[in-house]
mmCIF file of C-alpha atoms and ligand atoms in Angstrom:
data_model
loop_
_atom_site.group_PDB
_atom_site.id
_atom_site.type_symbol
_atom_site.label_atom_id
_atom_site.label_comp_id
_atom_site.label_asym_id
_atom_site.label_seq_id
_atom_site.Cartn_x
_atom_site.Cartn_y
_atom_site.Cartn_z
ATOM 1 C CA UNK A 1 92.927 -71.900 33.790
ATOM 2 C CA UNK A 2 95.572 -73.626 35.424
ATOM 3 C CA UNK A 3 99.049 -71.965 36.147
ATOM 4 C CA UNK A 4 102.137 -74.505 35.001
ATOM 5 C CA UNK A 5 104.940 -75.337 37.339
ATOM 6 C CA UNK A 6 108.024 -73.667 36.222
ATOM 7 C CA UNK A 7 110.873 -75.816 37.755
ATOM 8 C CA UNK A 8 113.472 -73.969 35.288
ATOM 9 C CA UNK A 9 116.315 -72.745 37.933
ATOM 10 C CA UNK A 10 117.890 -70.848 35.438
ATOM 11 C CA UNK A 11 116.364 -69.022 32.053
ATOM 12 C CA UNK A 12 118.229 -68.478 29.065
ATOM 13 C CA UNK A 13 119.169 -64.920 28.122
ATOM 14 C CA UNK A 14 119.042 -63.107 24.481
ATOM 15 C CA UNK A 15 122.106 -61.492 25.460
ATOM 16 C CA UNK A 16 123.865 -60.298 28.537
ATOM 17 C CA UNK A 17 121.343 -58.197 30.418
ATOM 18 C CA UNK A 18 118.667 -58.922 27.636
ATOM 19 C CA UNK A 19 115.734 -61.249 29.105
ATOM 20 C CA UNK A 20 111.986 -62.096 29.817
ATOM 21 C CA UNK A 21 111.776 -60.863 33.119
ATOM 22 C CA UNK A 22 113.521 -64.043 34.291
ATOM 23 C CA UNK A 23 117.130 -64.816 34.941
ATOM 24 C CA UNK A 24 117.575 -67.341 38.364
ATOM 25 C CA UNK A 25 114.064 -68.969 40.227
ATOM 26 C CA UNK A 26 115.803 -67.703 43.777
ATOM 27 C CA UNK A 27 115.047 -64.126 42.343
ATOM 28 C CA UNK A 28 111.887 -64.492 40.191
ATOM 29 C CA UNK A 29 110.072 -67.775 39.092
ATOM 30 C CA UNK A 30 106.893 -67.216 37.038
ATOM 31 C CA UNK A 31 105.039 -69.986 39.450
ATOM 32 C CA UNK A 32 106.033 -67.952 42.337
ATOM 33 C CA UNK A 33 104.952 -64.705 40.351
ATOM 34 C CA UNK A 34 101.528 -65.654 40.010
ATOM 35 C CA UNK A 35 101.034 -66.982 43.295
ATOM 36 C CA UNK A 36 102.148 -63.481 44.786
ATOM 37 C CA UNK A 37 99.883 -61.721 42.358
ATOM 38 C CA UNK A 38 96.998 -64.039 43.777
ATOM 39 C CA UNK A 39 97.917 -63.506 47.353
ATOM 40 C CA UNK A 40 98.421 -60.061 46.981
ATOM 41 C CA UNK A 41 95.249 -59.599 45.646
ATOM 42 C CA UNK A 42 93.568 -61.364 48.124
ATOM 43 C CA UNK A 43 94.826 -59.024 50.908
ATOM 44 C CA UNK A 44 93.885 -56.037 48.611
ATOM 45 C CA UNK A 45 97.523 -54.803 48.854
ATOM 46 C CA UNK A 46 99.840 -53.307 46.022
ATOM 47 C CA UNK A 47 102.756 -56.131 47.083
ATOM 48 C CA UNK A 48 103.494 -60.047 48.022
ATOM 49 C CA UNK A 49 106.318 -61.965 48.995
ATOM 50 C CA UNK A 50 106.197 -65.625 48.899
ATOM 51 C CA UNK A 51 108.490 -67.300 51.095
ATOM 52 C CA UNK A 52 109.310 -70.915 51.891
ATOM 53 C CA UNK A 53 107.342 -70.778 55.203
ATOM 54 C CA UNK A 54 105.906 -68.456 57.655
ATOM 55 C CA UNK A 55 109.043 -68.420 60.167
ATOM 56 C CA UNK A 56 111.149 -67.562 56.645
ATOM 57 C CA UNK A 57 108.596 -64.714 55.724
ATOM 58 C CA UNK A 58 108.873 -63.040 59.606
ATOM 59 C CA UNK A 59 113.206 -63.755 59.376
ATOM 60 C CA UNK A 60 113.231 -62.095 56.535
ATOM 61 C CA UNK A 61 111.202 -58.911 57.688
ATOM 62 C CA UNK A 62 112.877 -58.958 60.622
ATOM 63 C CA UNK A 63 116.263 -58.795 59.055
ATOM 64 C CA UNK A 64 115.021 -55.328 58.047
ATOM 65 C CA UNK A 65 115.490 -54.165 61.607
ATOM 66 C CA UNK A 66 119.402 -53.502 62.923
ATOM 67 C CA UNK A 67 120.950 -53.844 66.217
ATOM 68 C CA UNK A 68 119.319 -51.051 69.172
ATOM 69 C CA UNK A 69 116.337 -51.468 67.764
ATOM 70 C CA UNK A 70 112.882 -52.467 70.109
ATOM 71 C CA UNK A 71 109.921 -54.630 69.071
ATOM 72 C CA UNK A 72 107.183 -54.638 71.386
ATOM 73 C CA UNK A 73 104.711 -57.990 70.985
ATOM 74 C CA UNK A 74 101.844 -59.708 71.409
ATOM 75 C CA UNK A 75 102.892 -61.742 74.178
ATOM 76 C CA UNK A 76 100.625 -64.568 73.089
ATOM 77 C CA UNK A 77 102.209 -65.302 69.607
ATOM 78 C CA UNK A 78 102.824 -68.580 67.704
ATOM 79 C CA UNK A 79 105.793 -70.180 69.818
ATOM 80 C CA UNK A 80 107.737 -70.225 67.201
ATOM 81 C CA UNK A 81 107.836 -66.844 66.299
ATOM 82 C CA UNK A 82 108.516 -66.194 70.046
ATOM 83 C CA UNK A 83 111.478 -68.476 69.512
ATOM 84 C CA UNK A 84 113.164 -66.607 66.420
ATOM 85 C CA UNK A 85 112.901 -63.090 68.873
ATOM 86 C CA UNK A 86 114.179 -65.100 72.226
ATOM 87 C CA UNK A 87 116.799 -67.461 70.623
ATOM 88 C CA UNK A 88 117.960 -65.927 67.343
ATOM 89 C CA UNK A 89 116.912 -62.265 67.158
ATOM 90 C CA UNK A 90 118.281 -60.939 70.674
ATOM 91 C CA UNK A 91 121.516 -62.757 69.385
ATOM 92 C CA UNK A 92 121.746 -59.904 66.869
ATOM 93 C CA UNK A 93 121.413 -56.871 69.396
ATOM 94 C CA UNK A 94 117.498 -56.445 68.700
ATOM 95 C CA UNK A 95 115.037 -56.156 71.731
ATOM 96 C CA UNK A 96 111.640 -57.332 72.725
ATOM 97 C CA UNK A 97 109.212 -56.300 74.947
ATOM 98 C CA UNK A 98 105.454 -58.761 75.190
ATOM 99 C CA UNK A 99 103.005 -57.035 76.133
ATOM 100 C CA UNK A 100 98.641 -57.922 76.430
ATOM 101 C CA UNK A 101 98.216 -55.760 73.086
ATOM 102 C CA UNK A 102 94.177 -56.340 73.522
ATOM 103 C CA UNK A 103 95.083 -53.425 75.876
ATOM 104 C CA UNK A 104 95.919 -50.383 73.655
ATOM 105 C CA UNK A 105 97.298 -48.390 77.246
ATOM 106 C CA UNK A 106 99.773 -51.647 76.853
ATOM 107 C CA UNK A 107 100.733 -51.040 74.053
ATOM 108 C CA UNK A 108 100.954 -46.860 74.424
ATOM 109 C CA UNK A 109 102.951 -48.094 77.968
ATOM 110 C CA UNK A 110 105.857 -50.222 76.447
ATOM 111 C CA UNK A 111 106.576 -47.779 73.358
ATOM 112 C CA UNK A 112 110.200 -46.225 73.558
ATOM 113 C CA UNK A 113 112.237 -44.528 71.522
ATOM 114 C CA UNK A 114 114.161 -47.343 69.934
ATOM 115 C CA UNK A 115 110.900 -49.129 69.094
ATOM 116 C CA UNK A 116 110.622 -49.672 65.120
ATOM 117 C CA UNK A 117 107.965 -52.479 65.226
ATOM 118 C CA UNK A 118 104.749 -53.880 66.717
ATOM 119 C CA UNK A 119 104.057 -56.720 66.095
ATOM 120 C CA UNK A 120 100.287 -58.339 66.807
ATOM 121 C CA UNK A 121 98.914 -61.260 65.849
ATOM 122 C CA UNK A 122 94.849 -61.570 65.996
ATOM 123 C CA UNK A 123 93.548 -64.025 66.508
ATOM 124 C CA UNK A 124 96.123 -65.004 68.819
ATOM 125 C CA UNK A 125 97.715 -68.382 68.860
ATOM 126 C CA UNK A 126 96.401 -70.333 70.785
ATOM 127 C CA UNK A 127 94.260 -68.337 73.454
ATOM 128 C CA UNK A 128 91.965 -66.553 70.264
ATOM 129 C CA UNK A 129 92.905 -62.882 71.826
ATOM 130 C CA UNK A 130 91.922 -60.229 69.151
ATOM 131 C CA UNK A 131 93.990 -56.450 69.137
ATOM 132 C CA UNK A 132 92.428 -53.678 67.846
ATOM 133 C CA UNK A 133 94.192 -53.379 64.502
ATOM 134 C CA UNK A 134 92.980 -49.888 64.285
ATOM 135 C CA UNK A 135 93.490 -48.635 67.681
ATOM 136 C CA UNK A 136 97.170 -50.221 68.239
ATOM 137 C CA UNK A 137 98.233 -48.800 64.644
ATOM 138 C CA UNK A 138 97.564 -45.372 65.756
ATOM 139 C CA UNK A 139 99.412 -45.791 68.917
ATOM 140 C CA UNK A 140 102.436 -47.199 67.204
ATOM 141 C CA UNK A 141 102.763 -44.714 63.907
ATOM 142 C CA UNK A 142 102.348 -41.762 66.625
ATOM 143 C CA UNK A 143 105.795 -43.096 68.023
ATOM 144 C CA UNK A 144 106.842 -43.528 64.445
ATOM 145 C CA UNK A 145 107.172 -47.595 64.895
ATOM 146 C CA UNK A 146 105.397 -49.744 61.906
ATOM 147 C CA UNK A 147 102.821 -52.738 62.659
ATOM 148 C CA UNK A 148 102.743 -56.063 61.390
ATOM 149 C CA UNK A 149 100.199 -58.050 61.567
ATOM 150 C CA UNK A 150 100.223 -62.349 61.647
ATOM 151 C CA UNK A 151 97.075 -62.661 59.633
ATOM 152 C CA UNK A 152 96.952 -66.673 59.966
ATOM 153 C CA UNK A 153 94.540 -67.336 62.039
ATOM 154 C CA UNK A 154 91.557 -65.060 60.432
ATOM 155 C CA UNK A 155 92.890 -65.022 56.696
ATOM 156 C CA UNK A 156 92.393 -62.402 54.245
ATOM 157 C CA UNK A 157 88.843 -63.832 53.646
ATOM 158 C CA UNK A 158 87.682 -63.098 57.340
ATOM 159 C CA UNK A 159 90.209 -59.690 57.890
ATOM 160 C CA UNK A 160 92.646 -57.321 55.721
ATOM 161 C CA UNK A 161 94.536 -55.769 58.030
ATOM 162 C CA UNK A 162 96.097 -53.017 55.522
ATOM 163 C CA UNK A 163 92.759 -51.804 55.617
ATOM 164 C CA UNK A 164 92.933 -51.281 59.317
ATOM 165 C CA UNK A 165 96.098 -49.487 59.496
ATOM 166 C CA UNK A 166 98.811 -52.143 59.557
ATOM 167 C CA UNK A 167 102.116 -51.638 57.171
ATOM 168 C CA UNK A 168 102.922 -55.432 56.979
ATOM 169 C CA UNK A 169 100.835 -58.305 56.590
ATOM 170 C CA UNK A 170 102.680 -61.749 57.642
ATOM 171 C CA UNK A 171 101.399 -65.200 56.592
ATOM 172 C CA UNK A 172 102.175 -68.948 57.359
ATOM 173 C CA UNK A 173 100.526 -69.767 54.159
ATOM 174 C CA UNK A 174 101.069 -73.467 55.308
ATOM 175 C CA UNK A 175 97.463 -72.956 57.128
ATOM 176 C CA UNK A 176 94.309 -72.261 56.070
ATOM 177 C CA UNK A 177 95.770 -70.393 52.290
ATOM 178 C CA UNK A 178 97.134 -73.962 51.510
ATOM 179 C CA UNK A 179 94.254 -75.628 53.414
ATOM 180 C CA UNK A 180 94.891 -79.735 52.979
ATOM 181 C CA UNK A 181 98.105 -80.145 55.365
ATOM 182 C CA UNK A 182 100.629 -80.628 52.277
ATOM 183 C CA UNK A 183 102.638 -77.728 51.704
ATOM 184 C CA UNK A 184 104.838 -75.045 53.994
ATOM 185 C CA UNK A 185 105.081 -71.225 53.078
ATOM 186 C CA UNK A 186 104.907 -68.540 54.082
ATOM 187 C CA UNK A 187 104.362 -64.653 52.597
ATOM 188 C CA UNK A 188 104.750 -60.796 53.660
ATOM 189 C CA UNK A 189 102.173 -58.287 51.897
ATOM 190 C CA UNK A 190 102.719 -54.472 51.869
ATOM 191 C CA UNK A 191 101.181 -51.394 50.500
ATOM 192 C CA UNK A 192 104.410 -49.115 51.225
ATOM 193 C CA UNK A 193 106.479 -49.027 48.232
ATOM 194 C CA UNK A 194 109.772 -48.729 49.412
ATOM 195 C CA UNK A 195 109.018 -51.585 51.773
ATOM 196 C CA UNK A 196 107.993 -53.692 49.343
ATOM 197 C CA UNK A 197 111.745 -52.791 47.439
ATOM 198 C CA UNK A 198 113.444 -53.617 50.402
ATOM 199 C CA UNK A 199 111.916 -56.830 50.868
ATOM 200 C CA UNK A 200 112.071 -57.520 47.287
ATOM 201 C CA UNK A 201 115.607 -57.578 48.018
ATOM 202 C CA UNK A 202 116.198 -59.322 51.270
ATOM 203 C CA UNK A 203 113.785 -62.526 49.395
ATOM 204 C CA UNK A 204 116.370 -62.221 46.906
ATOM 205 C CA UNK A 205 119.759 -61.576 49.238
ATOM 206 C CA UNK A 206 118.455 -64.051 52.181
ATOM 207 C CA UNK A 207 117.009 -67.088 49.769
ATOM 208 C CA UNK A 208 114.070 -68.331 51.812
ATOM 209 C CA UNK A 209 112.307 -68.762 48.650
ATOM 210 C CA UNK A 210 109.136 -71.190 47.884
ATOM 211 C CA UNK A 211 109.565 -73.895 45.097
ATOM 212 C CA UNK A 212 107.611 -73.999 42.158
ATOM 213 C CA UNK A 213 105.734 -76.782 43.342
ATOM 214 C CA UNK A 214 104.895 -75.460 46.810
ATOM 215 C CA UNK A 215 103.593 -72.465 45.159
ATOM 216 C CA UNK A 216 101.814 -74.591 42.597
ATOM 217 C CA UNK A 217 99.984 -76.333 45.430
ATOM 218 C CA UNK A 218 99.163 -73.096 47.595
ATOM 219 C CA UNK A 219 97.678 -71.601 44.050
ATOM 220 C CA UNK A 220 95.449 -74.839 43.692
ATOM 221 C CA UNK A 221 94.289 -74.877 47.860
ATOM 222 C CA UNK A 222 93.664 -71.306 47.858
ATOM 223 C CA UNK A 223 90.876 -71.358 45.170
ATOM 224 C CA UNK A 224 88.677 -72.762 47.996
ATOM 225 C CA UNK A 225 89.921 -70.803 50.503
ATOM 226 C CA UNK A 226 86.058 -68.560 51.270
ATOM 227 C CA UNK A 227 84.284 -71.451 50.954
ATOM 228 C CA UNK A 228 86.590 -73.858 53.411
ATOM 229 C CA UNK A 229 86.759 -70.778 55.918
ATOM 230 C CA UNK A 230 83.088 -70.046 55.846
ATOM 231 C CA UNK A 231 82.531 -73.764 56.746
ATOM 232 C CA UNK A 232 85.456 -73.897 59.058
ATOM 233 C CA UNK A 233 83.951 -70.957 60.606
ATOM 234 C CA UNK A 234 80.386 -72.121 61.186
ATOM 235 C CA UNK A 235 81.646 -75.240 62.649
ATOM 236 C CA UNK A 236 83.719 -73.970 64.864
ATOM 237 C CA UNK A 237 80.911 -71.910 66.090
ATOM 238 C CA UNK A 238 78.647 -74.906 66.974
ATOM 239 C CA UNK A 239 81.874 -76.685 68.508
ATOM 240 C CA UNK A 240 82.895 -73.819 70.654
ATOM 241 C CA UNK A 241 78.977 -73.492 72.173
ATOM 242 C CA UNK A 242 78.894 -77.247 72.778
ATOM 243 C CA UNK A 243 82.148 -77.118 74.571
ATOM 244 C CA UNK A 244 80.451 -74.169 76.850
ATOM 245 C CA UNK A 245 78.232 -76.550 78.162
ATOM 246 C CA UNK A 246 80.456 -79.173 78.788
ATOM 247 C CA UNK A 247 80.462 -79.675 82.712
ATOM 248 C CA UNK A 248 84.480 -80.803 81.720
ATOM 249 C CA UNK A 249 84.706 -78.234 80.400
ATOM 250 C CA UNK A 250 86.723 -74.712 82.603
ATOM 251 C CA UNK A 251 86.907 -72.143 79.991
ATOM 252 C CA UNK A 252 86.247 -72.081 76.149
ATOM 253 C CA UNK A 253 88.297 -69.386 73.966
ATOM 254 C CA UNK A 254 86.157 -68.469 71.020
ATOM 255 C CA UNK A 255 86.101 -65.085 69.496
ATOM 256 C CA UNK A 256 82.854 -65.820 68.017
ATOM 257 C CA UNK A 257 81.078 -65.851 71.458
ATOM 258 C CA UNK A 258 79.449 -63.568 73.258
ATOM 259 C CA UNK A 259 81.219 -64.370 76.551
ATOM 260 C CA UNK A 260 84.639 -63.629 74.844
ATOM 261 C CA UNK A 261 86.205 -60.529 76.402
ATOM 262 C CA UNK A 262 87.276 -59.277 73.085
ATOM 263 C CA UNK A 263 83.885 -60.262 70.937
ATOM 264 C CA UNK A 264 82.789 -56.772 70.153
ATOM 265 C CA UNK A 265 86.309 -55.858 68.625
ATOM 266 C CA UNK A 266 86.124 -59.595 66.888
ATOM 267 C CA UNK A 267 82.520 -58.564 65.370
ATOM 268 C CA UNK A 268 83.640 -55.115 63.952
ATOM 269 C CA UNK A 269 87.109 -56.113 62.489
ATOM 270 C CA UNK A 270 86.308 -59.448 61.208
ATOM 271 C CA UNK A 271 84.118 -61.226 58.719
ATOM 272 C CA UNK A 272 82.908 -64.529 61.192
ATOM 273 C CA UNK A 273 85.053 -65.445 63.776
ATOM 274 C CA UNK A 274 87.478 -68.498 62.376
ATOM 275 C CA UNK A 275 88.101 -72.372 62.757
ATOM 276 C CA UNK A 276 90.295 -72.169 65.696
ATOM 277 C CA UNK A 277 88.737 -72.490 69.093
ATOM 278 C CA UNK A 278 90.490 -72.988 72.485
ATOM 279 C CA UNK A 279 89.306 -75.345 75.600
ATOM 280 C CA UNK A 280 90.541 -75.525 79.024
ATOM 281 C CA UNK A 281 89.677 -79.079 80.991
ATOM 282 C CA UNK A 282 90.881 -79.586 84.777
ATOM 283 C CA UNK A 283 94.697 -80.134 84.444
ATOM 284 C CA UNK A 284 97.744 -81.614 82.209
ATOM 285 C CA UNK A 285 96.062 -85.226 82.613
ATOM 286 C CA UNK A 286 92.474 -84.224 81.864
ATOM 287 C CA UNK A 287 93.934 -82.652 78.562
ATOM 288 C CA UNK A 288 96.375 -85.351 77.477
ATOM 289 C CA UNK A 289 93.459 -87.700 78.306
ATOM 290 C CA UNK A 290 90.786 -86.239 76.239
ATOM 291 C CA UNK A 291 93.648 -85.823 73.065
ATOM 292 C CA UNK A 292 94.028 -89.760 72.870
ATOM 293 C CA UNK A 293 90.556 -90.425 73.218
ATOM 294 C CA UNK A 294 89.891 -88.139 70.165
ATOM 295 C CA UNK A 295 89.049 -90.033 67.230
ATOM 296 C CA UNK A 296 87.655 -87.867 64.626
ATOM 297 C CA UNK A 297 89.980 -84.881 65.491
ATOM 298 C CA UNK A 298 94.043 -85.966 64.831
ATOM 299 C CA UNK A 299 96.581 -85.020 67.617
ATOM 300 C CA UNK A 300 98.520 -82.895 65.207
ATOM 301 C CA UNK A 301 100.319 -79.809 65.336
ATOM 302 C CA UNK A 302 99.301 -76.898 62.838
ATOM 303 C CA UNK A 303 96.049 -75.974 61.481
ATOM 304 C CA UNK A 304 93.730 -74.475 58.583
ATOM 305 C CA UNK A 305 93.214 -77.636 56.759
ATOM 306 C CA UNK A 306 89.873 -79.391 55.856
ATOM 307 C CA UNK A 307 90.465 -82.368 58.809
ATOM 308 C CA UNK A 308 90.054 -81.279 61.914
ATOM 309 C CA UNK A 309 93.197 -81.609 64.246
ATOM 310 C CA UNK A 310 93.611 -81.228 68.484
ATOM 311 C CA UNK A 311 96.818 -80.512 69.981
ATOM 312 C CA UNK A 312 97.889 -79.179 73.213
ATOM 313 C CA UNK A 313 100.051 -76.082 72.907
ATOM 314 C CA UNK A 314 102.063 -76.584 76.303
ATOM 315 C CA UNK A 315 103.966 -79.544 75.173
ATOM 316 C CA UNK A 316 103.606 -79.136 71.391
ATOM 317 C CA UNK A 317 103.254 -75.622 69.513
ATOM 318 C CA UNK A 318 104.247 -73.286 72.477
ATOM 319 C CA UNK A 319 106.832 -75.923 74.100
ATOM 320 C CA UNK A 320 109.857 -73.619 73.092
ATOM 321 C CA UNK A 321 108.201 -71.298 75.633
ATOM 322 C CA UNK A 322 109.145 -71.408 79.227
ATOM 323 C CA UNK A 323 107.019 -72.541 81.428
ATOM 324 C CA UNK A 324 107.092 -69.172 83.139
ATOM 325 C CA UNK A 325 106.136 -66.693 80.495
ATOM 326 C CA UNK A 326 103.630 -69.967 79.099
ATOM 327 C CA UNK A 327 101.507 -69.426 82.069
ATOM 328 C CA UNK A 328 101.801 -65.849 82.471
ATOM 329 C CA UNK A 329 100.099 -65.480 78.819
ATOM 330 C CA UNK A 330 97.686 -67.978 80.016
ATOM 331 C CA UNK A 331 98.292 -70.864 77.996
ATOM 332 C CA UNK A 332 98.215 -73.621 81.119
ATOM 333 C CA UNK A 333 98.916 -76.894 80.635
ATOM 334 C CA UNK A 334 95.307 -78.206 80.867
ATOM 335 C CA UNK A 335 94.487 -76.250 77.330
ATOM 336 C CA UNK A 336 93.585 -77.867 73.773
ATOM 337 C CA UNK A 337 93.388 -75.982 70.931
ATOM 338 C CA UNK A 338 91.808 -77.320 68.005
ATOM 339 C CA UNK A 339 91.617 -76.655 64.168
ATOM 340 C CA UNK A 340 88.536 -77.200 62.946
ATOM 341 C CA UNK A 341 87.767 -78.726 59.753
ATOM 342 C CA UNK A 342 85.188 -79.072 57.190
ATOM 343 C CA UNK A 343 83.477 -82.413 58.884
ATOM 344 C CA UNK A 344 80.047 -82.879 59.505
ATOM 345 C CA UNK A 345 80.119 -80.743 63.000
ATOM 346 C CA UNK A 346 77.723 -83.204 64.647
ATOM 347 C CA UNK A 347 80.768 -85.128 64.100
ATOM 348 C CA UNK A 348 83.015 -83.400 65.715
ATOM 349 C CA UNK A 349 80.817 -82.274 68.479
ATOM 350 C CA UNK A 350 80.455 -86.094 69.227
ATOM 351 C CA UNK A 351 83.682 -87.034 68.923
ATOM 352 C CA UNK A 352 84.616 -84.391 71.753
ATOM 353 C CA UNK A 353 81.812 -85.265 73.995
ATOM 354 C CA UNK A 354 82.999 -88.630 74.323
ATOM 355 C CA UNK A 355 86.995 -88.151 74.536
ATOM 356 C CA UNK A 356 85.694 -85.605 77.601
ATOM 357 C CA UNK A 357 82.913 -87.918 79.220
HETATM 358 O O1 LIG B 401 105.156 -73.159 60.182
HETATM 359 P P1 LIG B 401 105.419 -71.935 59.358
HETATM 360 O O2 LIG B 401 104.818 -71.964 57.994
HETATM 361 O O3 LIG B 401 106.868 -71.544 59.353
HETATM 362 O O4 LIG B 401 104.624 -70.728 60.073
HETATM 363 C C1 LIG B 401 104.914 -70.282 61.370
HETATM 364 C C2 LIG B 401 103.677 -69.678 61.984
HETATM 365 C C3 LIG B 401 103.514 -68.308 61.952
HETATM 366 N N1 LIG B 401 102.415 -67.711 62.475
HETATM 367 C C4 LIG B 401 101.448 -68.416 63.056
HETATM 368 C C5 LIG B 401 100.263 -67.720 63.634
HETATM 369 C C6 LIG B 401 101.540 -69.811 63.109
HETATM 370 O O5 LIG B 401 100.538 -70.488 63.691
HETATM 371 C C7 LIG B 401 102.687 -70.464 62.573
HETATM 372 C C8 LIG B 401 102.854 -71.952 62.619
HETATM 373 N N2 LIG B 401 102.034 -72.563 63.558
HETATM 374 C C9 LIG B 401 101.957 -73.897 63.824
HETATM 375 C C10 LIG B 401 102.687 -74.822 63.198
HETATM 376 C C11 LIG B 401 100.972 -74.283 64.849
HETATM 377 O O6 LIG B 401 100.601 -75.467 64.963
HETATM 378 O O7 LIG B 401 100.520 -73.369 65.578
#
């Protein structure tokens, strides 16, 4: 019932050549076997990578790409994926355009023909956008560019973007797959053989490889995975109409309701709506204020476990963005974002109506 931990390194061969299926853990690790077969069926797709976190899942992709080639963006993306394009990738002769990919015309607009890759995330961290999986795919394959898709935010349980057109599915598997804040990792999941070959390779050539343990752990969280995100989902619901009638309170961003621009989208592509909701109060002081008043919710970066955590993205999670490009995606410096948990959400409701009174 239980996979073991494999921490061999190194497995004895019958004779040069002649083996299990195993020679060196950086290549091939029965733990680490298992825990792709588990992911990858979980995504519904033919291949999984696991990788030592998410940042060491996208490098590696990435590293598929050479120099000339274009990626065009989501331009509200996990900071620190924005960091490995602006501060490591350009380094290497690749280019970048963001763009608003909720707007397909966007998209269509900043195609060229040196563009290989789009690359969306949805829900978008932190400001809960959603793309059209479908309709952006379409867009990019007629230019002949390939999509990958940041699934972190909704999960395989709430959307499987293979099934809406995507080539690449990219995971920080240190969120809600793990799900109790104790292990990083990361994975890539593909339906395209050759693809899957390639990156077979790079995991092997580039080394950003999970340990046993870690995938050990991620095995063991992700067993409750439909049944924390159902929760998480649910309570994030009730948070997110609570905060809209907070007179604190400027803007919520929650997929989930019906004011969100992008809600119909949300509704057909996804399963329920997710545990991560967005707030805007009146400024940077408002927002820092209402974070140390929390008391139920931890002032912690990341997300996707079972305690629910507050953060605020301008100085924390999106800080390696400028200030510039942070405000022309929208994320000001009066926004929270939280990560809800699996608390009692009367809880949590109460424990934000007081850090705002
Ligand atoms: O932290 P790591 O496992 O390397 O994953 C990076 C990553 C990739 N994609 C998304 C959507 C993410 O949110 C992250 C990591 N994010 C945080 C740590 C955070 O607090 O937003």
């Amino acid at each position: 019932m239980v996979q073991p931990i494999h921490m061999a390194t190194t497995f004895a061969q019958e004779a040069v050549g002649k083996h299990q299926g195993f020679e060196y853990s950086r290549t091939g690790n029965p733990t680490r076997n298992a825990l792709e077969e588990c992911l990858a069926a979980l995504e519904d797709s033919r291949h999984c990578l696991a990788f030592s976190s998410g940042l060491g899942a996208e490098t590696t992709l990435m590293l598929l790409l050479k120099p000339g080639d274009h990626v065009v963006y989501m331009e509200d993306v996990y900071g620190g994926t924005f960091r490995l394009f602006d501060k490591v990738l350009k380094r290497f002769g690749l280019t970048f355009s963001a763009v608003d990919a909720a707007d397909v015309d966007a998209v269509e607009n900043a195609m060229t023909p040196q563009t290989r890759m789009v690359w969306l995330e949805s829900p978008t961290n932190p400001l809960l956008r959603v793309v059209d999986i479908d309709a952006v795919s379409e867009v990019a394959h007629s230019h002949g560019a390939s999509v990958c898709v940041d699934n972190t935010f909704a999960t395989p349980y709430l959307q499987q973007p293979l099934h809406l057109g995507a080539d690449v599915v990219v995971h920080s598997s240190t969120k809600y797959i793990g799900g109790h804040s104790d292990v990083v990792g990361g994975a890539l999941m593909t339906n395209n053989e050759e693809l899957a070959k390639l990156l077979r390779f790079h995991q092997n050539a580039v080394g950003a490889v999970p340990s046993p343990f870690d995938c050990w752990l991620l095995l063991r969280g992700v067993k409750t995975l439909s049944i924390r995100v159902e929760r998480q989902s649910q309570n994030a619901m009730e948070v997110a109409r609570a905060l809209q009638d907070n007179r604190a309170v400027k803007r919520v961003f929650y997929p989930g309701l019906d004011a969100h621009p992008h809600h119909a989208v949300a509704a057909r592509q996804m399963r329920m709506f997710g545990g991560m909701v967005s707030f805007e109060v009146a400024d940077e002081a408002a927002a820092l204020r209402t974070l140390e008043r929390l008391k139920i919710f931890a002032l912690a970066e990341s997300l996707g476990a079972v305690e629910s955590l507050a953060e605020h993205p301008a100085r924390m999670t999106h800080a390696s963005i400028p200030a510039e490009e942070r405000k022309r995606a929208g994320v000001g410096d009066g926004l929270i974002r939280l990560s809800i948990g699996i608390e009692d959400v009367a809880d949590l409701i109460e424990d934000l109506e007081s850090a705002l009174a």
